Each structure stands twice: as structure tokens, then as C-alpha cells.
PDB file of C-alpha atoms in Angstrom:
ATOM      1  CA  LYS Y  14    -131.124 182.228-153.445  1.00 50.00           C
ATOM      2  CA  VAL Y  15    -128.939 185.027-154.720  1.00 42.00           C
ATOM      3  CA  ASP Y  16    -131.482 187.615-153.661  1.00 49.00           C
ATOM      4  CA  SER Y  17    -131.706 186.191-150.183  1.00 52.00           C
ATOM      5  CA  MET Y  18    -127.929 186.104-149.944  1.00 48.00           C
ATOM      6  CA  ASN Y  19    -127.727 189.714-151.093  1.00 53.00           C
ATOM      7  CA  GLU Y  20    -130.331 190.712-148.533  1.00 56.00           C
ATOM      8  CA  THR Y  21    -128.463 188.811-145.841  1.00 57.00           C
ATOM      9  CA  TYR Y  22    -125.207 190.444-146.884  1.00 54.00           C
ATOM     10  CA  GLU Y  23    -126.835 193.889-146.992  1.00 63.00           C
ATOM     11  CA  SER Y  24    -128.472 193.365-143.621  1.00 66.00           C
ATOM     12  CA  GLU Y  25    -125.159 192.187-142.169  1.00 66.00           C
ATOM     13  CA  THR Y  26    -123.482 195.257-143.688  1.00 72.00           C
ATOM     14  CA  ASP Y  27    -126.207 197.479-142.244  1.00 77.00           C
ATOM     15  CA  VAL Y  28    -125.841 195.875-138.833  1.00 77.00           C
ATOM     16  CA  THR Y  29    -122.064 196.179-139.032  1.00 83.00           C
ATOM     17  CA  GLU Y  30    -122.397 199.836-140.032  1.00 84.00           C
ATOM     18  CA  VAL Y  31    -124.852 200.515-137.199  1.00 82.00           C
ATOM     19  CA  LEU Y  32    -122.540 198.811-134.704  1.00 87.00           C
ATOM     20  CA  LYS Y  33    -119.603 200.833-136.027  1.00 90.00           C
ATOM     21  CA  GLN Y  34    -121.564 204.087-135.617  1.00 90.00           C
ATOM     22  CA  HIS Y  35    -122.578 203.105-132.070  1.00 93.00           C
ATOM     23  CA  LYS Y  36    -118.981 202.328-131.161  1.00 95.00           C
ATOM     24  CA  GLU Y  37    -117.878 205.691-132.581  1.00 94.00           C
ATOM     25  CA  ARG Y  38    -120.586 207.487-130.585  1.00 95.00           C
ATOM     26  CA  GLN Y  39    -119.611 205.594-127.450  1.00 96.00           C
ATOM     27  CA  ALA Y  40    -115.954 206.539-127.984  1.00 96.00           C
ATOM     28  CA  LYS Y  41    -116.888 210.207-128.466  1.00 96.00           C
ATOM     29  CA  LEU Y  42    -119.099 210.150-125.365  1.00 96.00           C
ATOM     30  CA  ALA Y  43    -116.327 208.494-123.364  1.00 97.00           C
ATOM     31  CA  ASP Y  44    -113.870 211.184-124.510  1.00 96.00           C
ATOM     32  CA  GLN Y  45    -116.347 213.917-123.605  1.00 97.00           C
ATOM     33  CA  MET Y  46    -116.962 212.377-120.201  1.00 97.00           C
ATOM     34  CA  LEU Y  47    -113.218 212.110-119.607  1.00 97.00           C
ATOM     35  CA  ALA Y  48    -112.723 215.770-120.558  1.00 97.00           C
ATOM     36  CA  MET Y  49    -115.602 216.827-118.300  1.00 97.00           C
ATOM     37  CA  THR Y  50    -114.180 214.765-115.441  1.00 97.00           C
ATOM     38  CA  GLN Y  51    -110.756 216.377-115.859  1.00 97.00           C
ATOM     39  CA  ASN Y  52    -112.375 219.807-115.950  1.00 96.00           C
ATOM     40  CA  LEU Y  53    -114.351 219.000-112.800  1.00 97.00           C
ATOM     41  CA  LYS Y  54    -111.165 217.870-111.082  1.00 97.00           C
ATOM     42  CA  GLN Y  55    -109.388 221.127-112.006  1.00 97.00           C
ATOM     43  CA  VAL Y  56    -112.302 223.199-110.731  1.00 97.00           C
ATOM     44  CA  SER Y  57    -112.443 221.160-107.528  1.00 97.00           C
ATOM     45  CA  VAL Y  58    -108.712 221.606-106.892  1.00 97.00           C
ATOM     46  CA  ALA Y  59    -108.990 225.350-107.508  1.00 97.00           C
ATOM     47  CA  ALA Y  60    -111.975 225.584-105.148  1.00 97.00           C
ATOM     48  CA  ARG Y  61    -110.088 223.603-102.489  1.00 97.00           C
ATOM     49  CA  ASN Y  62    -107.117 225.978-102.771  1.00 97.00           C
ATOM     50  CA  ILE Y  63    -109.360 229.020-102.469  1.00 97.00           C
ATOM     51  CA  ILE Y  64    -111.183 227.574 -99.469  1.00 97.00           C
ATOM     52  CA  THR Y  65    -107.872 226.688 -97.797  1.00 97.00           C
ATOM     53  CA  GLN Y  66    -106.599 230.245 -98.272  1.00 97.00           C
ATOM     54  CA  ASP Y  67    -109.883 231.670 -96.994  1.00 97.00           C
ATOM     55  CA  ASN Y  68    -109.634 229.491 -93.891  1.00 97.00           C
ATOM     56  CA  LYS Y  69    -106.100 230.782 -93.247  1.00 97.00           C
ATOM     57  CA  ASN Y  70    -107.330 234.359 -93.652  1.00 97.00           C
ATOM     58  CA  LEU Y  71    -110.219 233.705 -91.271  1.00 96.00           C
ATOM     59  CA  GLU Y  72    -107.816 232.300 -88.671  1.00 96.00           C
ATOM     60  CA  LEU Y  73    -105.672 235.445 -88.936  1.00 96.00           C
ATOM     61  CA  ILE Y  74    -108.733 237.647 -88.618  1.00 96.00           C
ATOM     62  CA  ASP Y  75    -109.945 235.626 -85.641  1.00 96.00           C
ATOM     63  CA  ASP Y  76    -106.573 236.089 -83.915  1.00 95.00           C
ATOM     64  CA  THR Y  77    -106.681 239.830 -84.607  1.00 95.00           C
ATOM     65  CA  VAL Y  78    -110.220 240.070 -83.247  1.00 95.00           C
ATOM     66  CA  ASP Y  79    -109.167 238.222 -80.096  1.00 95.00           C
ATOM     67  CA  LYS Y  80    -106.200 240.584 -79.569  1.00 96.00           C
ATOM     68  CA  ASN Y  81    -108.355 243.643 -80.178  1.00 94.00           C
ATOM     69  CA  THR Y  82    -111.008 242.347 -77.773  1.00 94.00           C
ATOM     70  CA  VAL Y  83    -108.381 242.013 -75.042  1.00 95.00           C
ATOM     71  CA  LYS Y  84    -107.072 245.528 -75.784  1.00 95.00           C
ATOM     72  CA  LEU Y  85    -110.611 246.895 -75.747  1.00 94.00           C
ATOM     73  CA  GLY Y  86    -111.215 245.291 -72.362  1.00 93.00           C
ATOM     74  CA  LYS Y  87    -108.064 246.937 -70.962  1.00 94.00           C
ATOM     75  CA  GLU Y  88    -109.014 250.344 -72.323  1.00 92.00           C
ATOM     76  CA  THR Y  89    -112.543 249.980 -70.962  1.00 90.00           C
ATOM     77  CA  ALA Y  90    -111.126 249.221 -67.517  1.00 90.00           C
ATOM     78  CA  LYS Y  91    -108.907 252.329 -67.739  1.00 86.00           C
ATOM     79  CA  LEU Y  92    -111.881 254.475 -68.689  1.00 81.00           C
ATOM     80  CA  GLU Y  93    -113.941 253.086 -65.835  1.00 82.00           C
ATOM     81  CA  LYS Y  94    -111.142 253.941 -63.394  1.00 80.00           C
ATOM     82  CA  PHE Y  95    -110.865 257.420 -64.863  1.00 71.00           C
ATOM     83  CA  ASN Y  96    -114.625 257.978 -64.595  1.00 69.00           C
ATOM     84  CA  GLN Y  97    -114.624 256.829 -60.985  1.00 70.00           C
ATOM     85  CA  SER Y  98    -111.717 259.052 -60.024  1.00 64.00           C
ATOM     86  CA  GLY Y  99    -111.576 262.815 -59.778  1.00 62.00           C
ATOM     87  CA  GLY Y 100    -110.895 263.188 -63.478  1.00 60.00           C
ATOM     88  CA  LYS Y 101    -114.147 265.051 -63.927  1.00 65.00           C
ATOM     89  CA  CYS Y 102    -113.028 267.644 -61.423  1.00 74.00           C
ATOM     90  CA  TRP Y 103    -109.818 268.285 -63.344  1.00 75.00           C
ATOM     91  CA  VAL Y 104    -111.675 268.652 -66.623  1.00 76.00           C
ATOM     92  CA  TRP Y 105    -114.073 271.227 -65.137  1.00 78.00           C
ATOM     93  CA  SER Y 106    -111.160 273.048 -63.497  1.00 83.00           C
ATOM     94  CA  LEU Y 107    -109.314 273.291 -66.810  1.00 85.00           C
ATOM     95  CA  ILE Y 108    -112.435 274.535 -68.584  1.00 86.00           C
ATOM     96  CA  PHE Y 109    -112.862 277.180 -65.903  1.00 87.00           C
ATOM     97  CA  VAL Y 110    -109.218 278.333 -66.260  1.00 90.00           C
ATOM     98  CA  VAL Y 111    -109.574 278.524 -70.049  1.00 87.00           C
ATOM     99  CA  MET Y 112    -112.737 280.591 -69.714  1.00 86.00           C
ATOM    100  CA  ILE Y 113    -111.004 283.010 -67.316  1.00 87.00           C
ATOM    101  CA  ILE Y 114    -108.056 283.405 -69.700  1.00 85.00           C
ATOM    102  CA  PHE Y 115    -110.334 284.181 -72.636  1.00 81.00           C
ATOM    103  CA  TYR Y 116    -112.394 286.566 -70.504  1.00 79.00           C
ATOM    104  CA  CYS Y 117    -109.311 288.442 -69.277  1.00 81.00           C
ATOM    105  CA  TYR Y 118    -107.767 288.527 -72.726  1.00 72.00           C
ATOM    106  CA  GLY Y 119    -110.980 289.966 -74.158  1.00 69.00           C
ATOM    107  CA  TYR Y 120    -111.275 292.428 -71.265  1.00 60.00           C
ATOM    108  CA  PHE Y 121    -107.821 293.928 -71.789  1.00 57.00           C
ATOM    109  CA  LEU Y 122    -108.294 294.512 -75.494  1.00 54.00           C
TER     110      LEU Y 122
END
């Protein structure tokens, strides 16, 4: 009977030791999972902040693009008016006057 009691005691000790090791492993895994979850939360918050700032920047850029598009439309309209008017005549007249001045200046030297 003593041998069977020793075996029972040893097997209970082995089972207790195995259970203790499993509990320790579970505690370590739980701590690791908690640390990973906290890390994930920090990364997520940082990503959210970056995305929020990027969205603000995109809104500012969009506003600037809209303003520049309006300005471009105004300038295009001015150029169309200039092209339709006698602006070409004035440009050719000025070129002609400049050519005469250079010709006369070169002639008198």
C-alpha cells in the first residue's frame, strides 16, 4: 500500500506541478496579450492623429485649388478678350517701331 500511496502522491504532485506550469504560462500569455493590445492601441491612436492631420491638410489644399481655379478662369477670360481685341495690332506696331529704331541707330553709326 505504501508504494501505491507514494505513486498517488507523486502523480498528484506531478499533476499539481503541471497545473502550476500551465497557470504560469497562461499568466505570461495574458501579460503578453495585454502588452500587445496596449501597443496596438497606441499605434491606432497615432495613425488616427496622422490621418486627421492629413485630412485637414487636404481640405486646405482643396480650398486653395478651388481659389486658384477661379483665378485661372478670370485670367483666361481676360486673355480671350485680349486676343479678340486689337491687341495683336498694337504688338505688331510696337515691333515695327522697335525695328525702325534699331535700323536707324545702326544706320547713323
